[in-house]
PDB file of C-alpha atoms in Angstrom:
ATOM      1  CA  MET A   1      12.546 -28.307  33.040  1.00  0.00           C
ATOM      2  CA  PRO A   2      13.032 -25.933  30.612  1.00  0.00           C
ATOM      3  CA  GLY A   3      10.346 -23.724  28.657  1.00  0.00           C
ATOM      4  CA  VAL A   4      12.188 -23.449  25.845  1.00  0.00           C
ATOM      5  CA  LEU A   5      14.488 -26.575  24.203  1.00  0.00           C
ATOM      6  CA  PRO A   6      16.945 -25.979  22.056  1.00  0.00           C
ATOM      7  CA  LYS A   7      15.612 -27.707  18.791  1.00  0.00           C
ATOM      8  CA  ASP A   8      19.405 -28.779  18.270  1.00  0.00           C
ATOM      9  CA  TRP A   9      20.074 -30.949  21.025  1.00  0.00           C
ATOM     10  CA  ASN A  10      21.826 -34.122  19.896  1.00  0.00           C
ATOM     11  CA  ARG A  11      19.039 -37.229  20.772  1.00  0.00           C
ATOM     12  CA  GLU A  12      22.229 -39.634  20.546  1.00  0.00           C
ATOM     13  CA  LYS A  13      24.167 -37.997  23.261  1.00  0.00           C
ATOM     14  CA  LEU A  14      21.142 -38.435  25.625  1.00  0.00           C
ATOM     15  CA  SER A  15      20.219 -41.751  24.696  1.00  0.00           C
ATOM     16  CA  SER A  16      19.013 -42.739  28.482  1.00  0.00           C
ATOM     17  CA  LEU A  17      16.524 -39.361  28.746  1.00  0.00           C
ATOM     18  CA  LYS A  18      13.346 -41.275  29.258  1.00  0.00           C
ATOM     19  CA  TRP A  19      11.279 -37.891  30.311  1.00  0.00           C
ATOM     20  CA  ILE A  20      11.154 -34.301  30.245  1.00  0.00           C
ATOM     21  CA  GLN A  21       8.982 -32.232  32.446  1.00  0.00           C
ATOM     22  CA  LEU A  22       8.308 -28.743  30.606  1.00  0.00           C
ATOM     23  CA  ALA A  23       7.897 -25.585  32.735  1.00  0.00           C
ATOM     24  CA  SER A  24       4.950 -24.707  30.452  1.00  0.00           C
ATOM     25  CA  ALA A  25       1.422 -25.554  29.870  1.00  0.00           C
ATOM     26  CA  GLY A  26       1.986 -25.488  25.734  1.00  0.00           C
ATOM     27  CA  PHE A  27       4.048 -28.541  24.261  1.00  0.00           C
ATOM     28  CA  GLU A  28       5.091 -26.677  21.653  1.00  0.00           C
ATOM     29  CA  ALA A  29       8.932 -25.992  23.000  1.00  0.00           C
ATOM     30  CA  GLY A  30       9.008 -30.267  23.129  1.00  0.00           C
ATOM     31  CA  ILE A  31       7.687 -31.575  20.143  1.00  0.00           C
ATOM     32  CA  ARG A  32       9.279 -29.125  18.327  1.00  0.00           C
ATOM     33  CA  SER A  33      12.387 -30.605  19.540  1.00  0.00           C
ATOM     34  CA  SER A  34      14.911 -32.526  17.857  1.00  0.00           C
ATOM     35  CA  LEU A  35      14.869 -35.140  21.469  1.00  0.00           C
ATOM     36  CA  TYR A  36      11.203 -35.563  20.191  1.00  0.00           C
ATOM     37  CA  ASN A  37      10.470 -38.410  18.126  1.00  0.00           C
ATOM     38  CA  PRO A  38       6.862 -39.957  17.877  1.00  0.00           C
ATOM     39  CA  GLU A  39       8.281 -42.606  15.402  1.00  0.00           C
ATOM     40  CA  ASP A  40      11.004 -44.139  17.951  1.00  0.00           C
ATOM     41  CA  GLU A  41      10.431 -46.772  19.563  1.00  0.00           C
ATOM     42  CA  ASN A  42      10.409 -45.314  23.220  1.00  0.00           C
ATOM     43  CA  PRO A  43       9.724 -41.849  22.550  1.00  0.00           C
ATOM     44  CA  VAL A  44      10.868 -39.414  24.773  1.00  0.00           C
ATOM     45  CA  ILE A  45       7.912 -38.810  27.252  1.00  0.00           C
ATOM     46  CA  ILE A  46       6.845 -34.908  27.256  1.00  0.00           C
ATOM     47  CA  THR A  47       4.785 -33.686  30.069  1.00  0.00           C
ATOM     48  CA  SER A  48       3.494 -30.122  30.272  1.00  0.00           C
ATOM     49  CA  SER A  49       3.106 -28.110  33.798  1.00  0.00           C
ATOM     50  CA  SER A  50      -0.737 -28.053  33.436  1.00  0.00           C
ATOM     51  CA  GLY A  51      -2.280 -27.167  36.465  1.00  0.00           C
ATOM     52  CA  ILE A  52       0.049 -24.683  37.861  1.00  0.00           C
ATOM     53  CA  HIS A  53      -1.730 -22.334  36.530  1.00  0.00           C
ATOM     54  CA  VAL A  54      -5.189 -22.318  38.147  1.00  0.00           C
ATOM     55  CA  VAL A  55      -5.008 -19.317  39.956  1.00  0.00           C
ATOM     56  CA  GLN A  56      -3.493 -16.417  38.042  1.00  0.00           C
ATOM     57  CA  ILE A  57      -4.902 -17.204  34.659  1.00  0.00           C
ATOM     58  CA  PRO A  58      -8.371 -17.140  35.813  1.00  0.00           C
ATOM     59  CA  GLU A  59      -7.797 -14.233  37.817  1.00  0.00           C
ATOM     60  CA  GLN A  60      -6.910 -11.953  34.572  1.00  0.00           C
ATOM     61  CA  VAL A  61      -9.764 -13.506  32.588  1.00  0.00           C
ATOM     62  CA  PHE A  62     -11.934 -11.938  35.333  1.00  0.00           C
ATOM     63  CA  GLY A  63      -9.714  -8.894  34.838  1.00  0.00           C
ATOM     64  CA  TYR A  64     -10.404  -8.469  31.068  1.00  0.00           C
ATOM     65  CA  ILE A  65     -14.344  -9.254  32.028  1.00  0.00           C
ATOM     66  CA  ILE A  66     -14.827  -6.629  34.499  1.00  0.00           C
ATOM     67  CA  ALA A  67     -12.753  -4.471  33.075  1.00  0.00           C
ATOM     68  CA  ILE A  68     -15.189  -4.324  30.007  1.00  0.00           C
ATOM     69  CA  ASN A  69     -18.208  -4.145  31.558  1.00  0.00           C
ATOM     70  CA  ARG A  70     -17.244  -1.620  33.287  1.00  0.00           C
ATOM     71  CA  LYS A  71     -15.609   0.297  30.520  1.00  0.00           C
ATOM     72  CA  PHE A  72     -12.199   0.883  32.502  1.00  0.00           C
ATOM     73  CA  GLN A  73     -10.103   1.362  28.824  1.00  0.00           C
ATOM     74  CA  GLU A  74     -12.118   4.541  27.807  1.00  0.00           C
ATOM     75  CA  TYR A  75     -11.601   5.935  31.208  1.00  0.00           C
ATOM     76  CA  ILE A  76      -7.692   4.950  31.499  1.00  0.00           C
ATOM     77  CA  VAL A  77      -6.895   5.940  28.162  1.00  0.00           C
ATOM     78  CA  ALA A  78      -9.093   9.412  29.263  1.00  0.00           C
ATOM     79  CA  ALA A  79      -7.419   9.921  32.503  1.00  0.00           C
ATOM     80  CA  LYS A  80      -3.725   9.210  31.137  1.00  0.00           C
ATOM     81  CA  THR A  81      -3.755  10.091  27.837  1.00  0.00           C
ATOM     82  CA  ASP A  82      -5.944  12.854  27.335  1.00  0.00           C
ATOM     83  CA  LYS A  83      -5.843  13.711  30.772  1.00  0.00           C
ATOM     84  CA  LYS A  84      -9.394  14.338  30.991  1.00  0.00           C
ATOM     85  CA  TRP A  85     -12.401  14.112  33.845  1.00  0.00           C
ATOM     86  CA  VAL A  86     -14.964  12.317  30.986  1.00  0.00           C
ATOM     87  CA  LYS A  87     -19.135  12.267  31.812  1.00  0.00           C
ATOM     88  CA  ALA A  88     -19.714   8.445  32.086  1.00  0.00           C
ATOM     89  CA  ASP A  89     -22.754   6.860  31.120  1.00  0.00           C
ATOM     90  CA  PHE A  90     -23.850   5.346  34.526  1.00  0.00           C
ATOM     91  CA  ALA A  91     -26.607   2.841  33.031  1.00  0.00           C
ATOM     92  CA  SER A  92     -24.159   2.085  30.193  1.00  0.00           C
ATOM     93  CA  HIS A  93     -22.059  -0.127  33.030  1.00  0.00           C
ATOM     94  CA  ARG A  94     -22.853  -4.083  33.081  1.00  0.00           C
ATOM     95  CA  GLU A  95     -23.024  -6.339  35.778  1.00  0.00           C
ATOM     96  CA  LEU A  96     -21.584  -9.557  36.051  1.00  0.00           C
ATOM     97  CA  ARG A  97     -24.038 -11.161  37.966  1.00  0.00           C
ATOM     98  CA  GLY A  98     -26.714 -13.009  36.347  1.00  0.00           C
ATOM     99  CA  SER A  99     -24.510 -13.744  32.902  1.00  0.00           C
ATOM    100  CA  THR A 100     -24.111 -16.959  30.967  1.00  0.00           C
ATOM    101  CA  ILE A 101     -20.336 -17.799  30.744  1.00  0.00           C
ATOM    102  CA  GLY A 102     -19.271 -20.052  28.001  1.00  0.00           C
ATOM    103  CA  VAL A 103     -16.146 -21.855  28.909  1.00  0.00           C
ATOM    104  CA  LEU A 104     -14.231 -23.319  25.545  1.00  0.00           C
ATOM    105  CA  GLY A 105     -12.025 -26.255  27.432  1.00  0.00           C
ATOM    106  CA  TYR A 106     -13.141 -27.184  30.759  1.00  0.00           C
ATOM    107  CA  GLY A 107      -9.647 -28.327  31.929  1.00  0.00           C
ATOM    108  CA  SER A 108      -7.969 -27.086  35.121  1.00  0.00           C
ATOM    109  CA  ILE A 109      -8.112 -23.456  34.216  1.00  0.00           C
ATOM    110  CA  GLY A 110     -11.352 -23.500  32.711  1.00  0.00           C
ATOM    111  CA  ARG A 111     -13.004 -25.578  35.944  1.00  0.00           C
ATOM    112  CA  GLU A 112     -11.529 -22.350  38.029  1.00  0.00           C
ATOM    113  CA  ILE A 113     -13.306 -19.951  35.428  1.00  0.00           C
ATOM    114  CA  GLY A 114     -16.276 -21.816  36.413  1.00  0.00           C
ATOM    115  CA  ARG A 115     -16.023 -21.585  39.937  1.00  0.00           C
ATOM    116  CA  LEU A 116     -15.233 -18.404  40.316  1.00  0.00           C
ATOM    117  CA  GLY A 117     -17.781 -17.563  37.787  1.00  0.00           C
ATOM    118  CA  LYS A 118     -20.776 -18.979  39.961  1.00  0.00           C
ATOM    119  CA  ALA A 119     -19.147 -17.313  42.878  1.00  0.00           C
ATOM    120  CA  PHE A 120     -20.088 -13.917  40.760  1.00  0.00           C
ATOM    121  CA  GLY A 121     -23.094 -15.125  40.545  1.00  0.00           C
ATOM    122  CA  CYS A 122     -22.832 -16.572  36.743  1.00  0.00           C
ATOM    123  CA  GLU A 123     -24.327 -19.613  34.970  1.00  0.00           C
ATOM    124  CA  ILE A 124     -21.466 -21.635  33.690  1.00  0.00           C
ATOM    125  CA  LEU A 125     -21.853 -23.777  30.474  1.00  0.00           C
ATOM    126  CA  ALA A 126     -18.468 -25.882  29.749  1.00  0.00           C
ATOM    127  CA  CYS A 127     -17.986 -26.641  26.279  1.00  0.00           C
ATOM    128  CA  THR A 128     -15.185 -29.821  25.737  1.00  0.00           C
ATOM    129  CA  SER A 129     -14.529 -32.459  22.643  1.00  0.00           C
ATOM    130  CA  SER A 130     -16.406 -35.244  24.264  1.00  0.00           C
ATOM    131  CA  GLY A 131     -19.458 -32.786  25.659  1.00  0.00           C
ATOM    132  CA  LYS A 132     -19.598 -34.992  28.578  1.00  0.00           C
ATOM    133  CA  LYS A 133     -19.434 -34.339  32.318  1.00  0.00           C
ATOM    134  CA  SER A 134     -16.305 -35.577  33.470  1.00  0.00           C
ATOM    135  CA  PRO A 135     -13.980 -35.589  36.870  1.00  0.00           C
ATOM    136  CA  GLN A 136     -11.277 -33.253  37.337  1.00  0.00           C
ATOM    137  CA  GLU A 137      -7.775 -34.929  36.676  1.00  0.00           C
ATOM    138  CA  GLY A 138      -3.918 -33.691  37.347  1.00  0.00           C
ATOM    139  CA  PHE A 139      -2.398 -31.759  39.124  1.00  0.00           C
ATOM    140  CA  ILE A 140      -4.669 -29.560  41.743  1.00  0.00           C
ATOM    141  CA  VAL A 141      -4.084 -26.648  43.281  1.00  0.00           C
ATOM    142  CA  PRO A 142      -5.972 -26.822  46.796  1.00  0.00           C
ATOM    143  CA  GLY A 143      -9.491 -24.920  46.776  1.00  0.00           C
ATOM    144  CA  THR A 144      -9.491 -24.378  43.285  1.00  0.00           C
ATOM    145  CA  GLY A 145     -12.006 -26.282  40.165  1.00  0.00           C
ATOM    146  CA  ASP A 146     -14.685 -28.272  39.956  1.00  0.00           C
ATOM    147  CA  ALA A 147     -13.644 -31.889  41.478  1.00  0.00           C
ATOM    148  CA  ASP A 148     -16.879 -33.561  39.771  1.00  0.00           C
ATOM    149  CA  GLY A 149     -17.609 -31.606  37.126  1.00  0.00           C
ATOM    150  CA  SER A 150     -20.980 -30.187  38.564  1.00  0.00           C
ATOM    151  CA  ILE A 151     -20.697 -26.680  37.909  1.00  0.00           C
ATOM    152  CA  PRO A 152     -21.596 -26.183  34.660  1.00  0.00           C
ATOM    153  CA  THR A 153     -25.642 -26.340  33.929  1.00  0.00           C
ATOM    154  CA  SER A 154     -25.138 -27.699  30.506  1.00  0.00           C
ATOM    155  CA  TRP A 155     -21.976 -29.583  28.660  1.00  0.00           C
ATOM    156  CA  PHE A 156     -21.740 -29.349  24.845  1.00  0.00           C
ATOM    157  CA  SER A 157     -19.787 -30.974  22.118  1.00  0.00           C
ATOM    158  CA  THR A 158     -16.903 -29.144  19.609  1.00  0.00           C
ATOM    159  CA  LYS A 159     -17.224 -32.410  17.630  1.00  0.00           C
ATOM    160  CA  ASP A 160     -20.920 -31.673  17.019  1.00  0.00           C
ATOM    161  CA  LYS A 161     -21.592 -28.714  15.295  1.00  0.00           C
ATOM    162  CA  ASP A 162     -25.439 -28.565  16.521  1.00  0.00           C
ATOM    163  CA  SER A 163     -23.879 -28.756  19.951  1.00  0.00           C
ATOM    164  CA  PHE A 164     -21.127 -26.004  19.218  1.00  0.00           C
ATOM    165  CA  HIS A 165     -23.204 -23.692  17.423  1.00  0.00           C
ATOM    166  CA  SER A 166     -25.753 -23.990  20.571  1.00  0.00           C
ATOM    167  CA  PHE A 167     -22.883 -23.062  23.177  1.00  0.00           C
ATOM    168  CA  LEU A 168     -21.918 -20.090  21.059  1.00  0.00           C
ATOM    169  CA  SER A 169     -25.455 -18.686  20.655  1.00  0.00           C
ATOM    170  CA  ARG A 170     -26.072 -18.849  24.623  1.00  0.00           C
ATOM    171  CA  SER A 171     -22.429 -17.740  25.562  1.00  0.00           C
ATOM    172  CA  GLN A 172     -22.665 -13.729  26.410  1.00  0.00           C
ATOM    173  CA  ILE A 173     -19.012 -14.392  27.823  1.00  0.00           C
ATOM    174  CA  LEU A 174     -17.017 -16.878  25.755  1.00  0.00           C
ATOM    175  CA  VAL A 175     -13.892 -17.536  27.421  1.00  0.00           C
ATOM    176  CA  ILE A 176     -11.287 -19.655  25.318  1.00  0.00           C
ATOM    177  CA  CYS A 177      -8.717 -22.000  27.375  1.00  0.00           C
ATOM    178  CA  LEU A 178      -8.327 -24.586  24.465  1.00  0.00           C
ATOM    179  CA  PRO A 179      -4.727 -26.060  23.180  1.00  0.00           C
ATOM    180  CA  ALA A 180      -3.443 -25.085  19.721  1.00  0.00           C
ATOM    181  CA  THR A 181      -4.308 -28.439  17.781  1.00  0.00           C
ATOM    182  CA  PRO A 182      -5.079 -28.696  13.963  1.00  0.00           C
ATOM    183  CA  GLN A 183      -8.355 -29.208  14.730  1.00  0.00           C
ATOM    184  CA  THR A 184      -8.730 -25.500  17.300  1.00  0.00           C
ATOM    185  CA  LYS A 185      -6.948 -23.806  14.616  1.00  0.00           C
ATOM    186  CA  HIS A 186      -9.433 -20.735  13.697  1.00  0.00           C
ATOM    187  CA  MET A 187     -11.889 -22.153  15.381  1.00  0.00           C
ATOM    188  CA  ILE A 188     -13.758 -18.971  15.935  1.00  0.00           C
ATOM    189  CA  ASN A 189     -13.790 -17.054  12.975  1.00  0.00           C
ATOM    190  CA  SER A 190     -16.092 -14.995  11.219  1.00  0.00           C
ATOM    191  CA  HIS A 191     -18.949 -17.937  11.317  1.00  0.00           C
ATOM    192  CA  THR A 192     -19.123 -18.744  14.956  1.00  0.00           C
ATOM    193  CA  LEU A 193     -18.460 -15.171  15.490  1.00  0.00           C
ATOM    194  CA  SER A 194     -21.995 -14.451  14.193  1.00  0.00           C
ATOM    195  CA  LEU A 195     -23.414 -16.799  16.294  1.00  0.00           C
ATOM    196  CA  LEU A 196     -22.145 -14.769  19.729  1.00  0.00           C
ATOM    197  CA  PRO A 197     -25.493 -13.376  21.503  1.00  0.00           C
ATOM    198  CA  PRO A 198     -25.972  -9.171  21.156  1.00  0.00           C
ATOM    199  CA  SER A 199     -23.161  -7.866  23.341  1.00  0.00           C
ATOM    200  CA  SER A 200     -21.073 -10.901  24.504  1.00  0.00           C
ATOM    201  CA  ILE A 201     -17.598 -10.413  25.489  1.00  0.00           C
ATOM    202  CA  LEU A 202     -14.830 -12.775  24.137  1.00  0.00           C
ATOM    203  CA  VAL A 203     -11.435 -13.583  26.240  1.00  0.00           C
ATOM    204  CA  ASN A 204      -9.054 -16.073  24.627  1.00  0.00           C
ATOM    205  CA  ILE A 205      -5.853 -17.006  27.248  1.00  0.00           C
ATOM    206  CA  GLY A 206      -5.758 -20.479  24.783  1.00  0.00           C
ATOM    207  CA  ARG A 207      -3.647 -19.965  22.247  1.00  0.00           C
ATOM    208  CA  GLY A 208      -3.849 -17.265  19.211  1.00  0.00           C
ATOM    209  CA  SER A 209      -4.213 -19.652  16.532  1.00  0.00           C
ATOM    210  CA  LEU A 210      -8.027 -20.595  17.718  1.00  0.00           C
ATOM    211  CA  ILE A 211      -9.258 -16.998  16.637  1.00  0.00           C
ATOM    212  CA  ASN A 212      -8.944 -16.102  12.837  1.00  0.00           C
ATOM    213  CA  THR A 213      -7.808 -12.194  13.836  1.00  0.00           C
ATOM    214  CA  ASP A 214      -8.593 -11.035  10.273  1.00  0.00           C
ATOM    215  CA  ASP A 215     -12.154 -12.433  10.815  1.00  0.00           C
ATOM    216  CA  LEU A 216     -12.103 -10.946  14.312  1.00  0.00           C
ATOM    217  CA  LEU A 217     -11.254  -6.793  13.483  1.00  0.00           C
ATOM    218  CA  ALA A 218     -13.404  -7.557  10.369  1.00  0.00           C
ATOM    219  CA  HIS A 219     -16.603  -8.244  13.141  1.00  0.00           C
ATOM    220  CA  LEU A 220     -15.541  -5.625  15.264  1.00  0.00           C
ATOM    221  CA  ASP A 221     -15.504  -2.888  12.415  1.00  0.00           C
ATOM    222  CA  ALA A 222     -18.972  -4.579  11.377  1.00  0.00           C
ATOM    223  CA  PRO A 223     -22.224  -2.618  11.901  1.00  0.00           C
ATOM    224  CA  ASP A 224     -24.251  -5.620  13.359  1.00  0.00           C
ATOM    225  CA  SER A 225     -20.576  -6.835  15.261  1.00  0.00           C
ATOM    226  CA  LYS A 226     -22.211  -8.977  18.204  1.00  0.00           C
ATOM    227  CA  LEU A 227     -19.004  -8.245  20.526  1.00  0.00           C
ATOM    228  CA  LEU A 228     -19.171  -5.479  23.230  1.00  0.00           C
ATOM    229  CA  GLY A 229     -15.762  -6.068  24.011  1.00  0.00           C
ATOM    230  CA  VAL A 230     -12.521  -8.678  23.821  1.00  0.00           C
ATOM    231  CA  GLY A 231      -9.618  -9.558  26.209  1.00  0.00           C
ATOM    232  CA  LEU A 232      -6.577 -11.451  24.762  1.00  0.00           C
ATOM    233  CA  ASP A 233      -3.375 -12.407  26.007  1.00  0.00           C
ATOM    234  CA  VAL A 234      -2.385 -14.501  22.746  1.00  0.00           C
ATOM    235  CA  THR A 235      -2.773 -13.962  19.742  1.00  0.00           C
ATOM    236  CA  GLU A 236      -2.051 -14.472  15.844  1.00  0.00           C
ATOM    237  CA  PRO A 237       0.466 -13.584  15.068  1.00  0.00           C
ATOM    238  CA  GLU A 238       2.615 -13.714  18.268  1.00  0.00           C
ATOM    239  CA  PRO A 239       4.123 -11.253  18.811  1.00  0.00           C
ATOM    240  CA  LEU A 240       2.149  -9.073  16.980  1.00  0.00           C
ATOM    241  CA  PRO A 241       4.142  -6.817  14.664  1.00  0.00           C
ATOM    242  CA  ASP A 242       3.944  -3.076  15.590  1.00  0.00           C
ATOM    243  CA  ASN A 243       1.119  -0.695  14.901  1.00  0.00           C
ATOM    244  CA  HIS A 244      -0.472  -3.639  14.699  1.00  0.00           C
ATOM    245  CA  PRO A 245      -4.785  -2.661  14.385  1.00  0.00           C
ATOM    246  CA  LEU A 246      -5.406  -4.945  17.561  1.00  0.00           C
ATOM    247  CA  PHE A 247      -3.199  -2.395  19.518  1.00  0.00           C
ATOM    248  CA  ASN A 248      -4.923   0.489  19.749  1.00  0.00           C
ATOM    249  CA  HIS A 249      -8.856  -0.914  18.473  1.00  0.00           C
ATOM    250  CA  PRO A 250     -11.128   0.804  21.364  1.00  0.00           C
ATOM    251  CA  ARG A 251     -13.158  -2.923  21.798  1.00  0.00           C
ATOM    252  CA  VAL A 252      -9.663  -4.642  22.650  1.00  0.00           C
ATOM    253  CA  PHE A 253      -7.898  -5.217  26.095  1.00  0.00           C
ATOM    254  CA  LEU A 254      -4.812  -6.761  25.055  1.00  0.00           C
ATOM    255  CA  THR A 255      -2.041  -7.914  27.030  1.00  0.00           C
ATOM    256  CA  PRO A 256       1.412  -9.383  25.763  1.00  0.00           C
ATOM    257  CA  HIS A 257       0.877 -13.314  26.948  1.00  0.00           C
ATOM    258  CA  THR A 258       1.021 -12.186  30.565  1.00  0.00           C
ATOM    259  CA  ALA A 259      -1.795 -14.174  31.815  1.00  0.00           C
ATOM    260  CA  GLY A 260       0.339 -17.020  33.373  1.00  0.00           C
ATOM    261  CA  GLY A 261       3.081 -15.185  35.283  1.00  0.00           C
ATOM    262  CA  SER A 262       2.740 -15.227  38.874  1.00  0.00           C
ATOM    263  CA  THR A 263       5.411 -14.679  41.803  1.00  0.00           C
ATOM    264  CA  LYS A 264       4.099 -18.570  43.017  1.00  0.00           C
ATOM    265  CA  TYR A 265       4.982 -19.991  39.678  1.00  0.00           C
ATOM    266  CA  ALA A 266       8.209 -21.747  40.006  1.00  0.00           C
ATOM    267  CA  THR A 267       6.800 -23.074  43.747  1.00  0.00           C
ATOM    268  CA  ARG A 268       3.954 -24.087  42.130  1.00  0.00           C
ATOM    269  CA  ASN A 269       6.268 -25.728  39.146  1.00  0.00           C
ATOM    270  CA  PHE A 270       8.369 -27.658  41.100  1.00  0.00           C
ATOM    271  CA  ASP A 271       5.528 -28.822  43.422  1.00  0.00           C
ATOM    272  CA  LEU A 272       4.251 -29.957  40.264  1.00  0.00           C
ATOM    273  CA  PHE A 273       7.388 -31.659  39.328  1.00  0.00           C
ATOM    274  CA  GLU A 274       8.112 -32.970  42.791  1.00  0.00           C
ATOM    275  CA  LYS A 275       4.856 -35.169  42.461  1.00  0.00           C
ATOM    276  CA  GLN A 276       5.762 -36.049  39.055  1.00  0.00           C
ATOM    277  CA  VAL A 277       8.533 -37.940  40.647  1.00  0.00           C
ATOM    278  CA  GLU A 278       6.453 -39.237  43.137  1.00  0.00           C
ATOM    279  CA  ARG A 279       4.089 -41.202  40.680  1.00  0.00           C
ATOM    280  CA  ALA A 280       6.869 -41.973  38.358  1.00  0.00           C
ATOM    281  CA  LYS A 281       8.914 -43.622  41.274  1.00  0.00           C
ATOM    282  CA  ARG A 282       5.936 -45.453  42.653  1.00  0.00           C
ATOM    283  CA  GLY A 283       5.195 -46.304  38.945  1.00  0.00           C
ATOM    284  CA  GLU A 284       2.226 -44.489  38.166  1.00  0.00           C
ATOM    285  CA  PRO A 285       1.288 -42.912  34.639  1.00  0.00           C
ATOM    286  CA  VAL A 286       2.714 -39.438  34.951  1.00  0.00           C
ATOM    287  CA  TRP A 287       0.479 -36.109  34.538  1.00  0.00           C
ATOM    288  CA  ASN A 288      -0.614 -33.959  31.450  1.00  0.00           C
ATOM    289  CA  ALA A 289       1.786 -36.546  29.169  1.00  0.00           C
ATOM    290  CA  TYR A 290       1.758 -35.069  25.408  1.00  0.00           C
ATOM    291  CA  ASP A 291      -0.968 -37.199  23.144  1.00  0.00           C
ATOM    292  CA  PRO A 292       0.488 -37.219  19.698  1.00  0.00           C
ATOM    293  CA  LYS A 293      -3.023 -38.220  18.185  1.00  0.00           C
ATOM    294  CA  LYS A 294      -4.308 -35.668  20.312  1.00  0.00           C
ATOM    295  CA  GLY A 295      -2.065 -33.127  19.396  1.00  0.00           C
ATOM    296  CA  TYR A 296      -1.574 -31.814  23.696  1.00  0.00           C
TER     297      TYR A 296
END
């Protein structure tokens, strides 16, 4: 269950290898390894740990949202850097209740964001490739998620331009939960950013390549910017080079790809692995298998 596979492992010496269970939600480590070749007659099955991040990542998502709404970053800088007790503009502090949260990618993480958002009194929109209501599948941490897909008030499709643009125009808080694929690269760019409602919040816990970083910075600094604030746990490039403008932008809340971290990470990973082995023994398909046609 490695998080990173050596690219030069010898496939011939591991000829009996049939399956690799990754410790990460992303497939990059697996598909870049010499152990995987989709052209093989019987390629190695690679499965991710999707589903084990369903508690910690949504919690961090709402950490960004609340921090932006309540101006935590401004007050932290004043207290820690300037060592000042600033006069707060109470009238500018926003409440989460009543907001519309657009979840771009309604998998295990997206569904838990939807569940928590509804508990906060928010309207939830879901946007997926199909745009159709669907049940939750795969590894599920008890008490989390949206089993039957009933939480969103509306579903939208990334494959239908009008549908996707309508989704963006209604998302006062846009949370990106999609994987990195050729289809999702720079999905958020100058044009799609311009479709967001005024004073919106953007959060990315998917992959950095989904956002065009140059376009994001230009939009943040534009006089007609739609963004109140941005929460980023992933970036393009990653890691960011020293002194990159995202680091000190006053409306960007940045963390160094930490959202998946948890004291319960290993426990859930082995719980998933145990269930995967049980499924394999029963002759059932394992969860989270990489599909080269989809790119994830």
